[in-house]
Amino acid sequence: MKYQGKSVYKGTAIGPAVVIGNQDWRITRKTATNSEKEIQKVMQGVKSAQEELRILYEKTLEEMGESSAAIFEVQQMMLDDEEYLEAVCHLIRTERVNAEYAVYAARNHFFRMLSTMEDGYMRERAADVKDMSDRLIRNILGGSDPELELKEPSVVVADDLSPSEVIRLGKEKILAVVTVHGSINSHTAILTRMMGAPTLVCVPMELDKIHTGMAVIVDGVQGEAVFEPDEGMCEKIKRRMQKEQEDKRRLRELKGKENITLSGKSIHVYANIGSAADVGDALENDAGGIGLFRSECLYLGRNDYPSEDEQFQTYRKVLESMGGKNVMIRTFDIGTEKGADYFQLKKEENPALGYRGIRICLKRPDLFKIQLRALFRAAIYGNLSIMYPMITSMEEVEKVYEIVEEVKRELHERQVIFRTPRQGLMLETPAAVMISDKLARIADFFSIGTNDLTQYTLAVDRLNEDLEDFYDPHHEAVLRMIQMAADNAHKYGKWVGICGELGADLELTERFIKMGIDGLSVSPSAILPLRKRIREIL
Ligand code: PEP
Ligand code: MG
């Protein structure tokens, strides 16, 4: 089976597929010696699943009305259905299986039964039985979200993946990613690119024909995913991978060399990271610093806010590992597809234009202060710059500075040792660029976020897979904005860099240097190719 998709990262990988979303991969049949204990687990799971459904019912009732909420009422009733629960308990007692497996088997049995019924209403209930059983299984397994753990390095295959799922799967075990949906500009794509994992999105796969364990080749150059490839194909791909290794080896010869053009113009090349674990890749690729640490990644894929101390330890580790090199940490940019349940963000019609980034920080200063305290405390362990995302006005920055002053006062009062880091602004809205002459007076530096700047300048949702042809970061309007930001920064003697994905676009490197951009921050794997390009420029 061969499918064509859009490539996010042009590498090649081969390995076993793990299909996420149909849950088969994580349910194992085990022998349970104590059946009553398993039945108790089921009953406990039913109780918590019922509670979840009750909350969902009420929330949906309030936000979308009775007819939409009714679905959860039906599921509550089905979860209490005697026939269903008896089937589960019967399996546990007679087959001596574990609780989650019994529910899984009952789920499949009722699903098959309902989906072949003549009555349209009953047929529709098949999806409900699946949905509520999966909820029950998750509750039995004790997770608020599905367990996501790869046992061996694998190619993740899914309908779609959220950034938090990518984080929970862990970069060590992700060989490649192939999804039916998704956009090449999404944070999921950015994360997998940062991990150096070949990734294809918009791949029209029939997921029920693909099974966990199937061999798969992900060819990021051709944009192809080949399931169960023949031997000849495997050989060809392995040869290609060897060549890629050879190219990488040659690039490694550039380690230790300067990012300098032939005529002697040098530029900073930094790394974008999402966790302390990525620092290894940054150093391995000879990053001159960290140009963007997306600190919101610390908030994703978990059930509660990271504490001040936990954040402090992470920032300290990054700063110490970078040994005095510039580390730019962006304060958390939660919102849009980077949501975490515990933030309890409302569902929005236009999340990209909604409650995200600095807006959350300003509305919830207590939360913001926790992060600021952790950052200011960590600042004494290295060379820290922090930057604020999604800025649109001078007033926002002034309010941020007021909060910063409060944090400093509080830390003084508590006699805690800290240092005030450099404070920069992300320019990722047209508003910020248009007033960048004013912002430059009050900021220590600028970092241009071209991913959002493109989205907001061109009015193109960066997550909409159908709009990718319209998402054009080379658009003259975007490039003029970058020039304007650079000129305004320099008028006030401020540093200006690019940390959006465009920074790694080798077609534009020469132009960025001509514009006077001081630094480019890119995925670790893009650092050495960028250095190679810079050194070829006159
Ligand atoms: C950007 O918008 O370019 C940026 C770097 O931030 P993010 O991609 O995380 O929104
Ligand atoms: Mg952004």
Coordinates of C-alpha atoms and ligand atoms in Angstrom, one line a residue:
M1 CA 0.0 0.0 0.0
K2 CA 1.5 3.3 -1.1
Y3 CA 0.1 6.7 -0.2
Q4 CA 1.1 10.2 -1.2
G5 CA 1.0 13.1 1.3
K6 CA 2.6 16.4 2.1
S7 CA 6.0 16.3 3.6
V8 CA 6.9 18.3 6.6
Y9 CA 10.5 17.1 7.1
K10 CA 12.5 15.6 4.2
G11 CA 14.1 12.7 5.9
T12 CA 13.6 9.0 5.4
A13 CA 12.7 6.4 7.9
I14 CA 11.8 2.7 8.0
G15 CA 10.2 0.9 11.0
P16 CA 7.1 -0.7 12.5
A17 CA 3.9 1.3 12.5
V18 CA 2.0 2.0 15.6
V19 CA -1.5 3.0 14.8
I20 CA -2.9 5.5 17.3
G21 CA -6.5 6.2 17.7
N22 CA -8.1 2.8 17.3
Q23 CA -6.7 1.8 20.7
D24 CA -6.0 -1.8 19.7
W25 CA -2.3 -1.2 20.3
R26 CA -2.6 -0.7 24.0
I27 CA -5.2 -3.3 25.1
T28 CA -3.6 -6.6 26.0
R29 CA -5.3 -9.7 27.2
K30 CA -4.1 -10.9 30.5
T31 CA -5.1 -13.7 32.8
A32 CA -6.7 -12.3 36.0
T33 CA -6.7 -14.6 39.0
N34 CA -9.0 -12.4 41.0
S35 CA -12.2 -11.8 38.9
E36 CA -14.0 -9.9 41.6
K37 CA -11.2 -7.4 41.7
E38 CA -11.4 -6.9 37.9
I39 CA -15.2 -6.4 38.2
Q40 CA -14.6 -3.8 40.9
K41 CA -12.3 -2.0 38.5
V42 CA -15.0 -2.0 35.9
M43 CA -17.6 -0.6 38.3
Q44 CA -15.2 2.1 39.5
G45 CA -14.5 2.9 35.9
V46 CA -18.2 3.2 35.2
K47 CA -18.6 5.6 38.0
S48 CA -15.9 8.0 36.8
A49 CA -16.9 7.7 33.2
Q50 CA -20.5 8.5 34.2
E51 CA -19.2 11.6 36.0
E52 CA -17.3 12.7 32.9
L53 CA -20.4 12.2 30.8
R54 CA -22.5 14.1 33.2
I55 CA -20.1 17.1 33.1
L56 CA -19.9 16.9 29.3
Y57 CA -23.7 16.8 29.1
E58 CA -24.1 19.9 31.2
K59 CA -21.3 21.8 29.4
T60 CA -22.8 20.9 26.0
L61 CA -26.3 21.8 27.2
E62 CA -25.2 25.2 28.2
E63 CA -23.0 25.9 25.2
M64 CA -24.9 24.1 22.4
G65 CA -28.3 23.2 23.6
E66 CA -30.4 20.1 24.3
S67 CA -30.1 18.3 21.0
S68 CA -26.3 18.2 21.0
A69 CA -26.2 17.4 24.7
A70 CA -28.5 14.4 24.3
I71 CA -25.7 12.3 22.9
F72 CA -24.0 12.2 26.3
E73 CA -27.3 11.4 28.0
V74 CA -27.7 8.4 25.7
Q75 CA -24.1 7.3 26.4
Q76 CA -24.8 7.6 30.1
M77 CA -27.8 5.3 29.7
M78 CA -25.8 2.9 27.6
L79 CA -23.1 2.8 30.2
D80 CA -25.6 1.6 32.7
D81 CA -27.1 -0.9 30.4
E82 CA -27.5 -4.3 32.2
E83 CA -26.9 -6.4 29.1
Y84 CA -23.7 -4.6 28.3
L85 CA -22.3 -4.7 31.9
E86 CA -23.4 -8.4 32.2
A87 CA -21.5 -9.2 29.1
V88 CA -18.4 -7.6 30.5
C89 CA -18.7 -9.3 33.9
H90 CA -19.5 -12.7 32.2
L91 CA -16.3 -12.4 30.2
I92 CA -14.2 -11.6 33.3
R93 CA -15.7 -14.6 35.2
T94 CA -15.7 -17.2 32.6
E95 CA -12.6 -16.3 30.5
R96 CA -10.6 -14.9 33.5
V97 CA -9.6 -11.9 31.5
N98 CA -8.6 -8.5 32.8
A99 CA -11.1 -5.7 33.1
E100 CA -10.0 -3.5 30.2
Y101 CA -9.8 -6.4 27.8
A102 CA -13.3 -7.6 28.8
V103 CA -14.7 -4.1 28.0
Y104 CA -12.8 -4.0 24.8
A105 CA -14.2 -7.4 23.7
A106 CA -17.8 -6.3 24.7
R107 CA -17.3 -3.0 22.8
N108 CA -16.4 -4.8 19.6
H109 CA -19.2 -7.3 20.0
F110 CA -21.9 -4.6 20.5
F111 CA -20.4 -2.4 17.9
R112 CA -20.6 -5.2 15.3
M113 CA -24.1 -6.1 16.4
L114 CA -25.4 -2.5 16.3
S115 CA -23.7 -1.5 13.1
T116 CA -25.4 -4.2 11.1
M117 CA -28.9 -3.5 12.3
E118 CA -31.7 -2.4 9.9
D119 CA -33.0 0.3 12.2
G120 CA -31.1 3.6 11.4
Y121 CA -31.3 4.8 15.0
M122 CA -29.8 1.6 16.4
R123 CA -27.0 1.7 13.7
E124 CA -26.1 5.2 14.9
R125 CA -25.7 3.9 18.4
A126 CA -22.7 1.7 17.2
A127 CA -20.4 4.8 17.3
D128 CA -21.7 5.6 20.8
V129 CA -21.0 2.2 22.2
K130 CA -17.4 2.5 20.9
D131 CA -17.0 6.0 22.3
M132 CA -18.4 5.2 25.7
S133 CA -16.5 1.9 25.9
D134 CA -13.2 3.7 25.1
R135 CA -14.0 6.2 27.8
L136 CA -14.6 3.4 30.2
I137 CA -11.4 1.7 29.2
R138 CA -9.4 4.9 29.8
N139 CA -11.0 5.3 33.2
I140 CA -10.2 1.7 34.1
L141 CA -6.6 2.3 33.1
G142 CA -6.6 5.3 35.4
G143 CA -5.7 7.9 32.9
S144 CA -7.5 11.2 32.2
D145 CA -6.2 10.9 28.6
P146 CA -5.3 7.8 26.6
E147 CA -2.0 6.3 27.5
L148 CA 0.5 7.1 24.8
E149 CA 3.6 5.1 25.1
L150 CA 5.7 3.6 22.4
K151 CA 7.5 0.4 23.3
E152 CA 10.1 0.6 20.6
P153 CA 11.2 3.2 18.0
S154 CA 8.1 3.4 15.7
V155 CA 6.4 5.1 12.9
V156 CA 3.4 6.8 14.4
V157 CA 0.3 6.5 12.2
A158 CA -2.8 8.4 13.2
D159 CA -5.9 10.3 11.9
D160 CA -4.4 13.4 13.4
L161 CA -2.0 14.2 16.3
S162 CA -2.1 17.1 18.7
P163 CA 1.2 18.7 19.9
S164 CA 0.5 17.3 23.4
E165 CA 0.2 13.8 22.0
V166 CA 3.6 14.2 20.2
I167 CA 5.1 15.3 23.5
R168 CA 3.6 12.4 25.4
L169 CA 4.8 9.9 22.8
G170 CA 8.4 11.2 23.4
K171 CA 11.0 12.1 20.7
E172 CA 13.2 9.1 21.5
K173 CA 10.7 6.6 20.2
I174 CA 9.2 8.5 17.2
L175 CA 10.9 7.4 14.0
A176 CA 8.5 9.2 11.8
V177 CA 4.9 10.4 11.7
V178 CA 2.2 9.8 9.1
T179 CA -1.3 11.4 9.6
V180 CA -4.5 11.5 7.5
H181 CA -5.1 15.1 8.5
G182 CA -2.9 17.9 9.8
S183 CA -1.1 20.9 8.3
I184 CA 2.5 21.5 7.5
N185 CA 2.4 24.8 9.5
S186 CA 0.9 23.3 12.7
H187 CA 2.7 23.0 16.0
T188 CA 2.6 19.3 15.6
A189 CA 4.5 19.6 12.4
I190 CA 7.0 22.1 13.9
L191 CA 7.6 19.7 16.9
T192 CA 8.2 16.7 14.7
R193 CA 10.5 18.7 12.5
M194 CA 12.4 19.9 15.6
M195 CA 12.7 16.2 16.5
G196 CA 14.1 15.5 13.1
A197 CA 11.4 12.9 12.5
P198 CA 10.3 12.5 8.8
T199 CA 6.6 13.5 8.8
L200 CA 3.8 13.3 6.3
V201 CA 0.4 15.0 6.7
C202 CA -2.7 14.8 4.6
V203 CA -2.1 11.2 3.7
P204 CA -5.3 9.6 2.4
M205 CA -4.8 6.3 4.3
E206 CA -7.6 3.9 5.2
L207 CA -6.6 3.5 8.8
D208 CA -8.6 0.3 9.3
K209 CA -6.3 -1.4 6.7
I210 CA -3.2 -0.5 8.6
H211 CA -2.2 -2.4 11.7
T212 CA 0.3 -1.8 14.5
G213 CA 3.4 -3.8 13.7
M214 CA 3.2 -3.4 9.9
A215 CA 6.5 -2.4 8.3
V216 CA 6.4 1.1 6.8
I217 CA 8.7 3.3 4.8
V218 CA 8.3 7.1 5.2
D219 CA 9.9 8.9 2.3
G220 CA 9.9 12.6 3.2
V221 CA 11.6 13.5 0.0
Q222 CA 8.9 12.0 -2.3
G223 CA 6.1 12.6 0.3
E224 CA 5.3 8.9 0.2
A225 CA 4.3 6.3 2.9
V226 CA 4.7 2.7 1.8
F227 CA 3.2 0.0 4.0
E228 CA 4.5 -3.5 3.8
P229 CA 7.2 -2.6 1.2
D230 CA 8.9 -5.4 -0.8
E231 CA 12.5 -6.3 -0.2
G232 CA 13.8 -4.3 -3.2
M233 CA 12.1 -1.2 -1.9
C234 CA 13.6 -1.7 1.6
E235 CA 17.0 -2.1 0.1
K236 CA 16.6 1.1 -2.0
I237 CA 15.5 3.1 1.1
K238 CA 18.3 1.7 3.2
R239 CA 20.8 2.9 0.6
R240 CA 19.2 6.3 0.6
M241 CA 19.4 6.4 4.4
Q242 CA 23.1 5.6 4.2
K243 CA 23.5 8.5 1.8
E244 CA 21.7 10.8 4.1
Q245 CA 24.0 9.7 6.9
E246 CA 27.0 10.4 4.6
D247 CA 25.6 13.9 3.9
K248 CA 25.1 14.5 7.6
R249 CA 28.7 13.4 8.2
R250 CA 29.9 16.0 5.7
L251 CA 27.8 18.7 7.3
R252 CA 29.3 17.8 10.6
E253 CA 32.7 19.0 9.3
L254 CA 31.2 22.5 9.6
K255 CA 31.0 22.1 13.3
G256 CA 33.1 24.7 15.1
K257 CA 33.1 27.0 12.0
E258 CA 31.7 30.5 12.0
N259 CA 28.4 31.5 10.4
I260 CA 30.0 34.0 8.2
T261 CA 29.6 35.1 4.6
L262 CA 32.4 35.2 2.1
S263 CA 32.5 39.0 2.5
G264 CA 32.8 38.7 6.2
K265 CA 29.2 39.3 7.5
S266 CA 28.4 37.1 10.4
I267 CA 25.0 36.2 11.8
H268 CA 23.9 34.3 14.9
V269 CA 22.4 30.8 14.3
Y270 CA 20.5 29.5 17.2
A271 CA 18.3 26.5 17.9
N272 CA 14.6 26.2 18.5
I273 CA 13.7 23.7 21.3
G274 CA 10.6 22.5 23.1
S275 CA 12.2 20.8 26.1
A276 CA 15.4 20.5 28.2
A277 CA 16.0 17.2 26.4
D278 CA 16.3 19.0 23.1
V279 CA 19.4 20.8 24.3
G280 CA 21.5 17.8 23.4
D281 CA 20.5 18.1 19.7
A282 CA 21.1 21.9 19.8
L283 CA 24.7 21.3 21.1
E284 CA 25.3 18.3 18.8
N285 CA 24.5 20.6 15.9
D286 CA 26.7 23.4 17.2
A287 CA 23.9 25.9 18.0
G288 CA 25.3 29.3 19.0
G289 CA 22.5 29.5 21.5
I290 CA 18.8 28.8 22.0
G291 CA 16.7 31.3 20.0
L292 CA 13.3 30.0 21.0
F293 CA 12.5 27.6 23.8
R294 CA 8.7 27.1 23.4
S295 CA 8.1 26.9 27.2
E296 CA 4.4 26.0 26.7
C297 CA 5.6 22.5 25.9
L298 CA 6.2 22.1 29.6
Y299 CA 2.5 22.7 30.2
L300 CA 1.3 20.2 27.6
G301 CA 0.5 16.5 27.9
R302 CA -0.1 16.6 31.7
N303 CA -2.9 17.0 34.1
D304 CA -1.9 20.1 36.1
Y305 CA 0.2 23.2 35.9
P306 CA 4.0 22.7 36.2
S307 CA 5.0 24.2 39.6
E308 CA 7.5 27.1 40.0
D309 CA 10.1 24.7 41.2
E310 CA 9.7 22.2 38.4
Q311 CA 10.0 25.1 35.9
F312 CA 12.9 26.5 37.7
Q313 CA 14.8 23.2 37.5
T314 CA 14.1 22.9 33.7
Y315 CA 15.2 26.4 32.9
R316 CA 18.3 26.1 35.1
K317 CA 19.2 22.8 33.3
V318 CA 18.9 24.4 29.9
L319 CA 20.9 27.5 30.9
E320 CA 23.6 25.4 32.6
S321 CA 23.8 23.0 29.6
M322 CA 24.2 25.9 27.2
G323 CA 27.2 27.1 29.3
G324 CA 26.8 30.9 29.0
K325 CA 25.4 31.0 25.5
N326 CA 22.3 33.1 24.9
V327 CA 19.1 31.2 25.8
M328 CA 15.8 32.8 24.7
I329 CA 12.9 31.4 26.5
R330 CA 9.5 32.4 25.4
T331 CA 6.9 32.7 28.1
F332 CA 4.1 30.2 27.6
D333 CA 2.1 30.6 24.4
I334 CA -0.9 28.4 25.4
G335 CA -4.0 28.5 23.2
T336 CA -5.2 27.5 19.7
E337 CA -4.2 23.9 19.2
K338 CA -1.8 24.0 22.2
G339 CA -4.4 23.6 24.8
A340 CA -4.3 21.8 28.1
D341 CA -7.5 20.7 29.8
Y342 CA -6.6 22.2 33.2
F343 CA -6.4 25.7 31.7
Q344 CA -10.2 25.2 31.1
L345 CA -10.1 27.3 28.0
K346 CA -13.5 27.8 26.4
K347 CA -14.1 26.4 22.9
E348 CA -13.8 29.3 20.5
E349 CA -15.0 30.0 17.0
N350 CA -11.6 31.5 16.0
P351 CA -9.0 30.3 18.4
A352 CA -6.1 31.7 16.5
L353 CA -7.7 35.1 17.0
G354 CA -8.7 34.3 20.5
Y355 CA -7.5 33.7 24.0
R356 CA -3.8 32.8 23.7
G357 CA -0.3 33.7 24.6
I358 CA 0.2 36.9 26.4
R359 CA -3.6 37.5 26.6
I360 CA -3.9 34.5 29.0
C361 CA -0.9 35.8 31.0
L362 CA -2.4 39.2 31.4
K363 CA -5.8 37.8 32.4
R364 CA -4.3 35.3 34.8
P365 CA -1.3 37.2 36.3
D366 CA -1.0 34.7 39.1
L367 CA -0.2 31.9 36.6
F368 CA 2.2 34.2 34.7
K369 CA 4.0 35.2 37.9
I370 CA 4.8 31.6 38.7
Q371 CA 6.6 31.2 35.4
L372 CA 8.3 34.6 35.7
R373 CA 9.6 33.7 39.2
A374 CA 11.0 30.5 37.9
L375 CA 12.7 32.3 35.0
F376 CA 14.1 35.1 37.2
R377 CA 15.5 32.6 39.7
A378 CA 17.0 30.5 36.9
A379 CA 18.6 33.5 35.3
I380 CA 21.5 33.4 37.6
Y381 CA 22.6 30.1 36.1
G382 CA 23.3 31.3 32.6
N383 CA 22.7 33.9 29.9
L384 CA 19.0 34.3 29.8
S385 CA 16.7 36.3 27.6
I386 CA 12.9 36.0 27.9
M387 CA 10.4 37.0 25.3
Y388 CA 6.7 37.6 25.2
P389 CA 4.4 36.1 22.5
M390 CA 1.5 37.5 20.6
I391 CA 2.1 41.2 21.4
T392 CA -0.1 43.7 19.7
S393 CA 0.2 46.9 21.6
M394 CA 2.4 49.1 23.8
E395 CA -0.1 48.8 26.6
E396 CA 0.3 45.1 26.8
V397 CA 4.0 45.4 27.1
E398 CA 3.6 48.1 29.8
K399 CA 1.2 45.8 31.7
V400 CA 3.7 42.9 31.4
Y401 CA 6.5 45.1 32.8
E402 CA 4.2 46.1 35.7
I403 CA 3.8 42.4 36.5
V404 CA 7.5 41.9 36.2
E405 CA 8.1 44.7 38.7
E406 CA 5.7 43.0 41.1
V407 CA 7.5 39.7 40.7
K408 CA 10.9 41.4 41.4
R409 CA 9.5 43.1 44.5
E410 CA 8.0 39.8 45.8
L411 CA 11.3 37.9 45.2
H412 CA 13.2 40.7 47.0
E413 CA 10.8 40.4 49.9
R414 CA 11.2 36.7 50.0
Q415 CA 15.0 37.3 49.9
V416 CA 15.3 35.0 46.9
I417 CA 18.3 35.3 44.7
F418 CA 17.4 36.2 41.1
R419 CA 18.5 38.2 38.1
T420 CA 16.4 40.2 35.6
P421 CA 16.9 38.7 32.2
R422 CA 16.8 40.7 28.9
Q423 CA 13.2 41.1 27.9
G424 CA 12.3 40.9 24.2
L425 CA 9.1 40.9 22.2
M426 CA 8.0 38.4 19.6
L427 CA 6.8 40.2 16.5
E428 CA 4.2 37.9 15.1
T429 CA 1.2 40.1 14.5
P430 CA 1.0 42.8 11.9
A431 CA 0.0 45.2 14.7
A432 CA 3.3 44.7 16.5
V433 CA 5.3 45.2 13.3
M434 CA 3.4 48.4 12.4
I435 CA 4.3 49.9 15.8
S436 CA 7.7 48.3 16.0
D437 CA 9.3 51.8 16.0
K438 CA 7.6 52.4 19.4
L439 CA 8.1 48.8 20.7
A440 CA 11.8 49.0 19.9
R441 CA 12.2 51.8 22.5
I442 CA 10.9 49.6 25.3
A443 CA 12.1 46.2 24.3
D444 CA 15.6 44.7 24.7
F445 CA 15.3 42.8 21.4
F446 CA 12.9 41.5 18.8
S447 CA 12.3 38.0 17.6
I448 CA 10.1 37.7 14.5
G449 CA 7.7 34.8 14.6
T450 CA 7.1 34.3 10.9
N451 CA 4.7 31.4 11.3
D452 CA 2.0 33.5 13.0
L453 CA 3.1 36.7 11.2
T454 CA 2.3 34.9 7.9
Q455 CA -1.0 33.6 9.2
Y456 CA -2.2 37.1 10.5
T457 CA -0.8 39.1 7.6
L458 CA -2.4 37.0 4.9
A459 CA -5.5 36.1 6.9
V460 CA -4.8 32.4 6.3
D461 CA -5.4 29.9 9.2
R462 CA -2.0 28.1 9.5
L463 CA -3.8 24.9 10.7
N464 CA -6.2 24.6 7.8
E465 CA -4.9 21.9 5.5
D466 CA -7.0 23.2 2.6
L467 CA -5.4 26.6 2.7
E468 CA -1.8 25.6 2.4
D469 CA -1.5 26.9 -1.1
F470 CA -2.5 30.3 0.2
Y471 CA -0.1 30.2 3.2
D472 CA 2.9 31.9 1.5
P473 CA 5.6 33.2 3.8
H474 CA 7.4 34.5 0.7
H475 CA 4.6 36.9 0.1
E476 CA 5.9 40.4 -0.4
A477 CA 3.8 41.7 2.5
V478 CA 5.5 39.3 4.9
L479 CA 8.9 40.1 3.6
R480 CA 8.3 43.9 3.9
M481 CA 7.1 43.4 7.4
I482 CA 10.4 41.7 8.3
Q483 CA 12.3 44.5 6.7
M484 CA 10.3 47.1 8.6
A485 CA 10.9 45.3 11.9
A486 CA 14.6 45.0 11.3
D487 CA 14.9 48.7 10.4
N488 CA 13.0 49.8 13.4
A489 CA 15.0 47.6 15.8
H490 CA 18.2 48.9 14.4
K491 CA 17.1 52.5 14.7
Y492 CA 17.2 52.0 18.4
G493 CA 20.3 49.7 18.4
K494 CA 18.3 46.6 19.2
W495 CA 19.0 43.0 18.1
V496 CA 16.5 41.4 15.8
G497 CA 16.2 37.7 14.8
I498 CA 13.8 35.4 13.1
C499 CA 12.6 32.3 15.0
G500 CA 9.7 31.2 12.8
E501 CA 10.2 28.3 10.3
L502 CA 11.1 30.8 7.6
G503 CA 14.5 31.3 9.2
A504 CA 15.5 27.9 7.9
D505 CA 14.4 28.6 4.3
L506 CA 17.7 28.6 2.5
E507 CA 16.2 30.4 -0.5
L508 CA 15.9 33.5 1.7
T509 CA 19.1 33.4 3.7
E510 CA 20.9 35.8 1.5
R511 CA 17.9 38.2 1.6
F512 CA 17.7 38.1 5.4
I513 CA 21.3 38.9 5.7
K514 CA 20.8 41.9 3.3
M515 CA 17.9 43.0 5.4
G516 CA 20.2 43.2 8.4
I517 CA 18.7 40.3 10.4
D518 CA 21.0 39.6 13.3
G519 CA 20.1 36.0 14.1
L520 CA 18.2 33.0 12.7
S521 CA 16.8 30.4 15.1
V522 CA 15.9 27.1 13.5
S523 CA 15.3 23.4 14.3
P524 CA 18.6 21.8 15.5
S525 CA 18.8 19.7 12.3
A526 CA 18.6 22.8 10.1
I527 CA 21.6 24.6 11.8
L528 CA 24.4 23.0 9.8
P529 CA 22.7 23.3 6.4
L530 CA 22.1 26.9 7.2
R531 CA 25.7 27.5 8.1
K532 CA 26.7 25.9 4.8
R533 CA 24.5 28.2 2.9
I534 CA 25.7 31.3 4.9
R535 CA 29.3 30.5 4.1
E536 CA 28.5 30.3 0.3
I537 CA 27.0 33.8 0.2
L538 CA 29.1 36.7 -1.1
Ligands
PEP1 C1 5.9 31.9 15.1 O1 4.7 32.2 15.2 O2 6.6 32.0 14.1 C2 6.6 31.3 16.3 C3 7.9 31.1 16.3 O3 5.8 30.8 17.3 P1 4.9 29.5 17.2 O4 5.2 28.8 15.9 O5 5.2 28.7 18.3 O6 3.5 30.0 17.2
MG2 MG 3.8 32.2 17.1

